[in-house]
Each structure stands twice: as C-alpha cells, then as structure tokens.
GROMACS .gro file of C-alpha atoms in nm:
model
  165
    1UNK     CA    1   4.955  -9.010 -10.133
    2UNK     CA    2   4.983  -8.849  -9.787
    3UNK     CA    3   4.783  -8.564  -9.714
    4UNK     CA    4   4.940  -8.284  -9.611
    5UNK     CA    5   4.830  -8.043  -9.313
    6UNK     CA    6   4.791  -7.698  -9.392
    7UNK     CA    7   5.031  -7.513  -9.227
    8UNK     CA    8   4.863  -7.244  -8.984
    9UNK     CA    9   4.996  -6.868  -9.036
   10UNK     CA   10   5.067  -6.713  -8.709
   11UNK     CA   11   4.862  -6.392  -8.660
   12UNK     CA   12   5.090  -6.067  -8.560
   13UNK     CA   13   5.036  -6.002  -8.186
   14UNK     CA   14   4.813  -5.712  -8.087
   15UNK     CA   15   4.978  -5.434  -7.962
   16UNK     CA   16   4.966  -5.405  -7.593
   17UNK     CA   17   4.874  -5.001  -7.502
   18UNK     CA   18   5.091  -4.822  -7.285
   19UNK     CA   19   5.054  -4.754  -6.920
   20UNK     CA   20   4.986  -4.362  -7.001
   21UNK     CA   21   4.727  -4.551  -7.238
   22UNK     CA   22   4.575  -4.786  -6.997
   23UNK     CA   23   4.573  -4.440  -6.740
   24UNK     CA   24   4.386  -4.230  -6.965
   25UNK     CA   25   4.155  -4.506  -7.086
   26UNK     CA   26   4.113  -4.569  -6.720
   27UNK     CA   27   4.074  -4.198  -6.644
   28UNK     CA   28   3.824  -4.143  -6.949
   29UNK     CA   29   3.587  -4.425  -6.813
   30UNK     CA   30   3.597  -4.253  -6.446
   31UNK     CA   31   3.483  -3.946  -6.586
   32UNK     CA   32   3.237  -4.075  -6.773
   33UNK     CA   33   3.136  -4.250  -6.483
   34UNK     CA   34   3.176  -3.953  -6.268
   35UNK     CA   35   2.930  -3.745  -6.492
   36UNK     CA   36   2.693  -4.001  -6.534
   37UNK     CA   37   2.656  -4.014  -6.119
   38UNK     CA   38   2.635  -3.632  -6.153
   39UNK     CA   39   2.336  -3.641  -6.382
   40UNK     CA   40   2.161  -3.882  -6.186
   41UNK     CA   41   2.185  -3.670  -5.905
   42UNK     CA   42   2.059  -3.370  -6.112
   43UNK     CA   43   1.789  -3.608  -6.228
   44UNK     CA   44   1.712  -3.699  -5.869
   45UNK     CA   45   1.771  -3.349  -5.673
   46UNK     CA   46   1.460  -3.208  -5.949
   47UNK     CA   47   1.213  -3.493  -5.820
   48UNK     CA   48   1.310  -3.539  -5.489
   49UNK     CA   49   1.020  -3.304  -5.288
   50UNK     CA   50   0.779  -3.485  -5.504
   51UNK     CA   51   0.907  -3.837  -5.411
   52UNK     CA   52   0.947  -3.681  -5.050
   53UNK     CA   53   0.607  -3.578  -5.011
   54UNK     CA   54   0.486  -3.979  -5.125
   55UNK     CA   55   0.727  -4.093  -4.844
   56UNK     CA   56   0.587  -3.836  -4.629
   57UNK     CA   57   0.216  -3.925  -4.688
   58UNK     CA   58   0.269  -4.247  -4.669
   59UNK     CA   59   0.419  -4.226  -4.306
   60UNK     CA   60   0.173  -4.009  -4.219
   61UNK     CA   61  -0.095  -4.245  -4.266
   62UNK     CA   62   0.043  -4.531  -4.075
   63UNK     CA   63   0.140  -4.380  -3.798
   64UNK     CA   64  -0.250  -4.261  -3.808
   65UNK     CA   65  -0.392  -4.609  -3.924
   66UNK     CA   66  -0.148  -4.819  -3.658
   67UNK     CA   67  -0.318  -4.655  -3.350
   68UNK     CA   68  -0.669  -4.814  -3.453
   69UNK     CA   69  -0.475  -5.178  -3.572
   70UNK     CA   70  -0.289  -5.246  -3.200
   71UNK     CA   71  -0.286  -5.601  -3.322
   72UNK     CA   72  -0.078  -5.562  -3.634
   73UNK     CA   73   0.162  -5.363  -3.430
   74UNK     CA   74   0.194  -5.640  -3.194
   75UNK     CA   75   0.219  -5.895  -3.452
   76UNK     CA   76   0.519  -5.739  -3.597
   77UNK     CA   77   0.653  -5.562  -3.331
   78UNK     CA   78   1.039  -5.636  -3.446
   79UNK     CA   79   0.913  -5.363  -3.715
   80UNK     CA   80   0.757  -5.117  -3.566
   81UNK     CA   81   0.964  -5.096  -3.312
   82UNK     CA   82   1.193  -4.902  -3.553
   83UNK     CA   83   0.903  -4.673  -3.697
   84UNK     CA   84   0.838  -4.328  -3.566
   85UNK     CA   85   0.758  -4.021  -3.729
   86UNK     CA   86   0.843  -3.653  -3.597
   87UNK     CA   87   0.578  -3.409  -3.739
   88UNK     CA   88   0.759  -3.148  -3.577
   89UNK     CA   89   1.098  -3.231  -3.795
   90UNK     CA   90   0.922  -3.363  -4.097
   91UNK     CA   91   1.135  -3.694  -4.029
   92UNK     CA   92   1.074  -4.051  -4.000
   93UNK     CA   93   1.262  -4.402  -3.971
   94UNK     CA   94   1.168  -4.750  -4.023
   95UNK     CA   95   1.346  -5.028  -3.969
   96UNK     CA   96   1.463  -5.012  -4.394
   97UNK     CA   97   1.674  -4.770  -4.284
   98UNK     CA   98   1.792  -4.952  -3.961
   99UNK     CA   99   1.579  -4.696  -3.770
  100UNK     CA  100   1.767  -4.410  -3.857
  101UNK     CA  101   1.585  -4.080  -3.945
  102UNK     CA  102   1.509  -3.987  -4.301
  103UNK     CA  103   1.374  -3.620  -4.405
  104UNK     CA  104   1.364  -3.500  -4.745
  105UNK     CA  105   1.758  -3.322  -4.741
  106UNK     CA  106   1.877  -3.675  -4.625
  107UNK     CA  107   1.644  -3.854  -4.881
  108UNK     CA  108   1.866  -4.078  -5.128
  109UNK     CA  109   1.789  -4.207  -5.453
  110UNK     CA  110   1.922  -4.581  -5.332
  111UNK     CA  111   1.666  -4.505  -5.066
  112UNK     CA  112   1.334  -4.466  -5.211
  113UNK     CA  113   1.229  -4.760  -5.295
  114UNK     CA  114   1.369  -4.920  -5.040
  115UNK     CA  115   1.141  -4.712  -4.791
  116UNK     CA  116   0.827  -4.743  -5.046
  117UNK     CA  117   0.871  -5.100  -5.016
  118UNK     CA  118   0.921  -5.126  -4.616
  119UNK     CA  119   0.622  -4.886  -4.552
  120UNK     CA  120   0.421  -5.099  -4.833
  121UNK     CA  121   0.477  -5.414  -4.642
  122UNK     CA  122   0.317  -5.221  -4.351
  123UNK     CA  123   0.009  -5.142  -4.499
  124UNK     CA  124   0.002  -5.524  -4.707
  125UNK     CA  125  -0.033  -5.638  -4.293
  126UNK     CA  126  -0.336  -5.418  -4.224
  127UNK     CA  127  -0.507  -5.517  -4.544
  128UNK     CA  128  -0.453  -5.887  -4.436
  129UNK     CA  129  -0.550  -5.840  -4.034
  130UNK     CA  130  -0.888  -5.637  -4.225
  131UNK     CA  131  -0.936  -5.935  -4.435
  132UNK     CA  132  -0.865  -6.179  -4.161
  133UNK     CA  133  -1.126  -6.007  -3.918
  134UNK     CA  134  -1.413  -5.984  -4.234
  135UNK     CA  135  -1.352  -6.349  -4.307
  136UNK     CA  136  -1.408  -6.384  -3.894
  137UNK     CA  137  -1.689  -6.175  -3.958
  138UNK     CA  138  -1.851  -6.345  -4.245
  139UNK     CA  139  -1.821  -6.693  -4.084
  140UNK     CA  140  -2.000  -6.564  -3.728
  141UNK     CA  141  -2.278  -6.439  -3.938
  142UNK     CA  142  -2.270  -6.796  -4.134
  143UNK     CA  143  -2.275  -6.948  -3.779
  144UNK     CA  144  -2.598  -6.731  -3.631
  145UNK     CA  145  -2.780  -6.789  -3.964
  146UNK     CA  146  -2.743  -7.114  -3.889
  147UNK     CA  147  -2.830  -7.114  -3.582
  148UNK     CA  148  -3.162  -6.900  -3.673
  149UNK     CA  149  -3.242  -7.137  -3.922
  150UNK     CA  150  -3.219  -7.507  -3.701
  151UNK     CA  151  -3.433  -7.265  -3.451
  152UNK     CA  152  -3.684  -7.159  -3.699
  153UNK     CA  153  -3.705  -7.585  -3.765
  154UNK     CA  154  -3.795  -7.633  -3.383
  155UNK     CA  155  -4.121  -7.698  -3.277
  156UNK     CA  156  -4.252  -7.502  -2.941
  157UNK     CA  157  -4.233  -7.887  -2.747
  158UNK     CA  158  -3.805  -7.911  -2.857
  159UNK     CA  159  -3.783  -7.521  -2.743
  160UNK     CA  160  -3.951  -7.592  -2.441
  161UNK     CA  161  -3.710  -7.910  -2.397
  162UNK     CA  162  -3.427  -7.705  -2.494
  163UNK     CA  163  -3.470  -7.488  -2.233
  164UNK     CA  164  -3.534  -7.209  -2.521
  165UNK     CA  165  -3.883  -7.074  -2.401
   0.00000   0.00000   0.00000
C-alpha cells in the first residue's frame, strides 16, 4: 500500500494593518518614548545638585592633590592637559568631556558617569605613583638594613681596611 502524505492546510494570511495603523502604532511608541525621556529628566533634574556637588568635590580635590603629585601630571600629561577647574564659575573640564566646561546647569545625565569615571582614573594614578614611591621606600630601608647589618658583622681590622673608621 502507498502511504499517503498528509495534505498541509494553508493558514489564512494575517492581515496587514493600514498605513493610518502603522502611523498611530508608530506615533503611540514615540510618545511613549517621548514621556519616558521626560521622566528621566524629571528623575534626573531632582538629583542633579547632589550628583553636582560629588563632581564638584571630586574636582576640587585633584586640582588640590595634583599640585603636590607634579609627577603624575607629567606622566599623563595628554590628560591633564584638558583638566582645569574655575572656582570662580563653579566649572570644570576634563578631557571626558573633550575639555569642554561642565557646571551643574550644563550637567547631563549621559555625563555623569562618564566624568566619575575620568576623574576616578585620576585619582587610581596617584594611588599607584603613592604605592610606587612606598614600595621605593620600603626597599631603601631593606637596602640600609642591610647594609647596617653586614656592618654590624665587620670586625674593627675590615672597617679599618674598608676605609670605614
């Protein structure tokens, strides 16, 4: 006996909408959309002198704690060569923002972190020239231990030798 295929059924076409359909489905998302950005914004505009103010601080400090770290400026000189802060104005820039100026009325939500993370990366370099001149440190004071200790071994013949007495 031959087997017989089963026949497939052929399943009605979905109706296509309308352009005024596709327009208002279209215009529906945008204004969703739309008041979505607009609550954001609301969102934003009600914490934006507090997230100012962190900016602020933080901008602050470095341009305080980059006058006693000369060499870190130096050392990454394409950066601060961007960074500057204006007491007076209550502004600064950094080379985030292309060294433009940022104060708190121009202060953006696509911003912040941005700025958190550039000025972070500033203060990540001090913390690693600090722990760069400890370790420096620490091994100098390893050296003249040392260097105590082989003298302490000497006899008052070797110092004399030595040239040490």
């Amino acid at each position: 006996m031959p087997k017989e295929t089963p026949v497939k059924e052929k399943k009605a076409p979905k109706p296509r909408p309308t352009a005024a359909e596709r327009r208002a489905a279209q215009a529906a998302r945008a204004e969703e959309a739309e008041a979505q950005r607009q609550k954001a914004w609301a969102e934003f505009s009600a914490v934006r002198p507090q997230k100012w103010l962190e900016l602020w601080a933080k901008a602050l400090r470095l341009k305080v704690l980059i006058k006693e770290y000369r060499d870190v400026q130096s050392c990454h000189d394409w950066w601060f060569c961007d960074f500057h802060v204006d007491a007076k104005a209550q502004t600064f820039s950094t080379e985030t923002l292309g060294g433009h100026s940022v104060s708190e009325e121009k202060l953006h939500p696509n911003d912040v972190e941005r700025l958190h993370a550039g000025l972070d990366m500033a203060f990540e370099w001090i913390a690693e020239y600090d722990a760069e001149q400890e370790r420096k440190r620490q091994e100098a004071l390893i050296a003249a231990q040392k260097r105590e200790a082989a003298l302490a071994k000497l006899n008052e013949e070797d110092k004399k030798a030595l040239g040490l007495r």
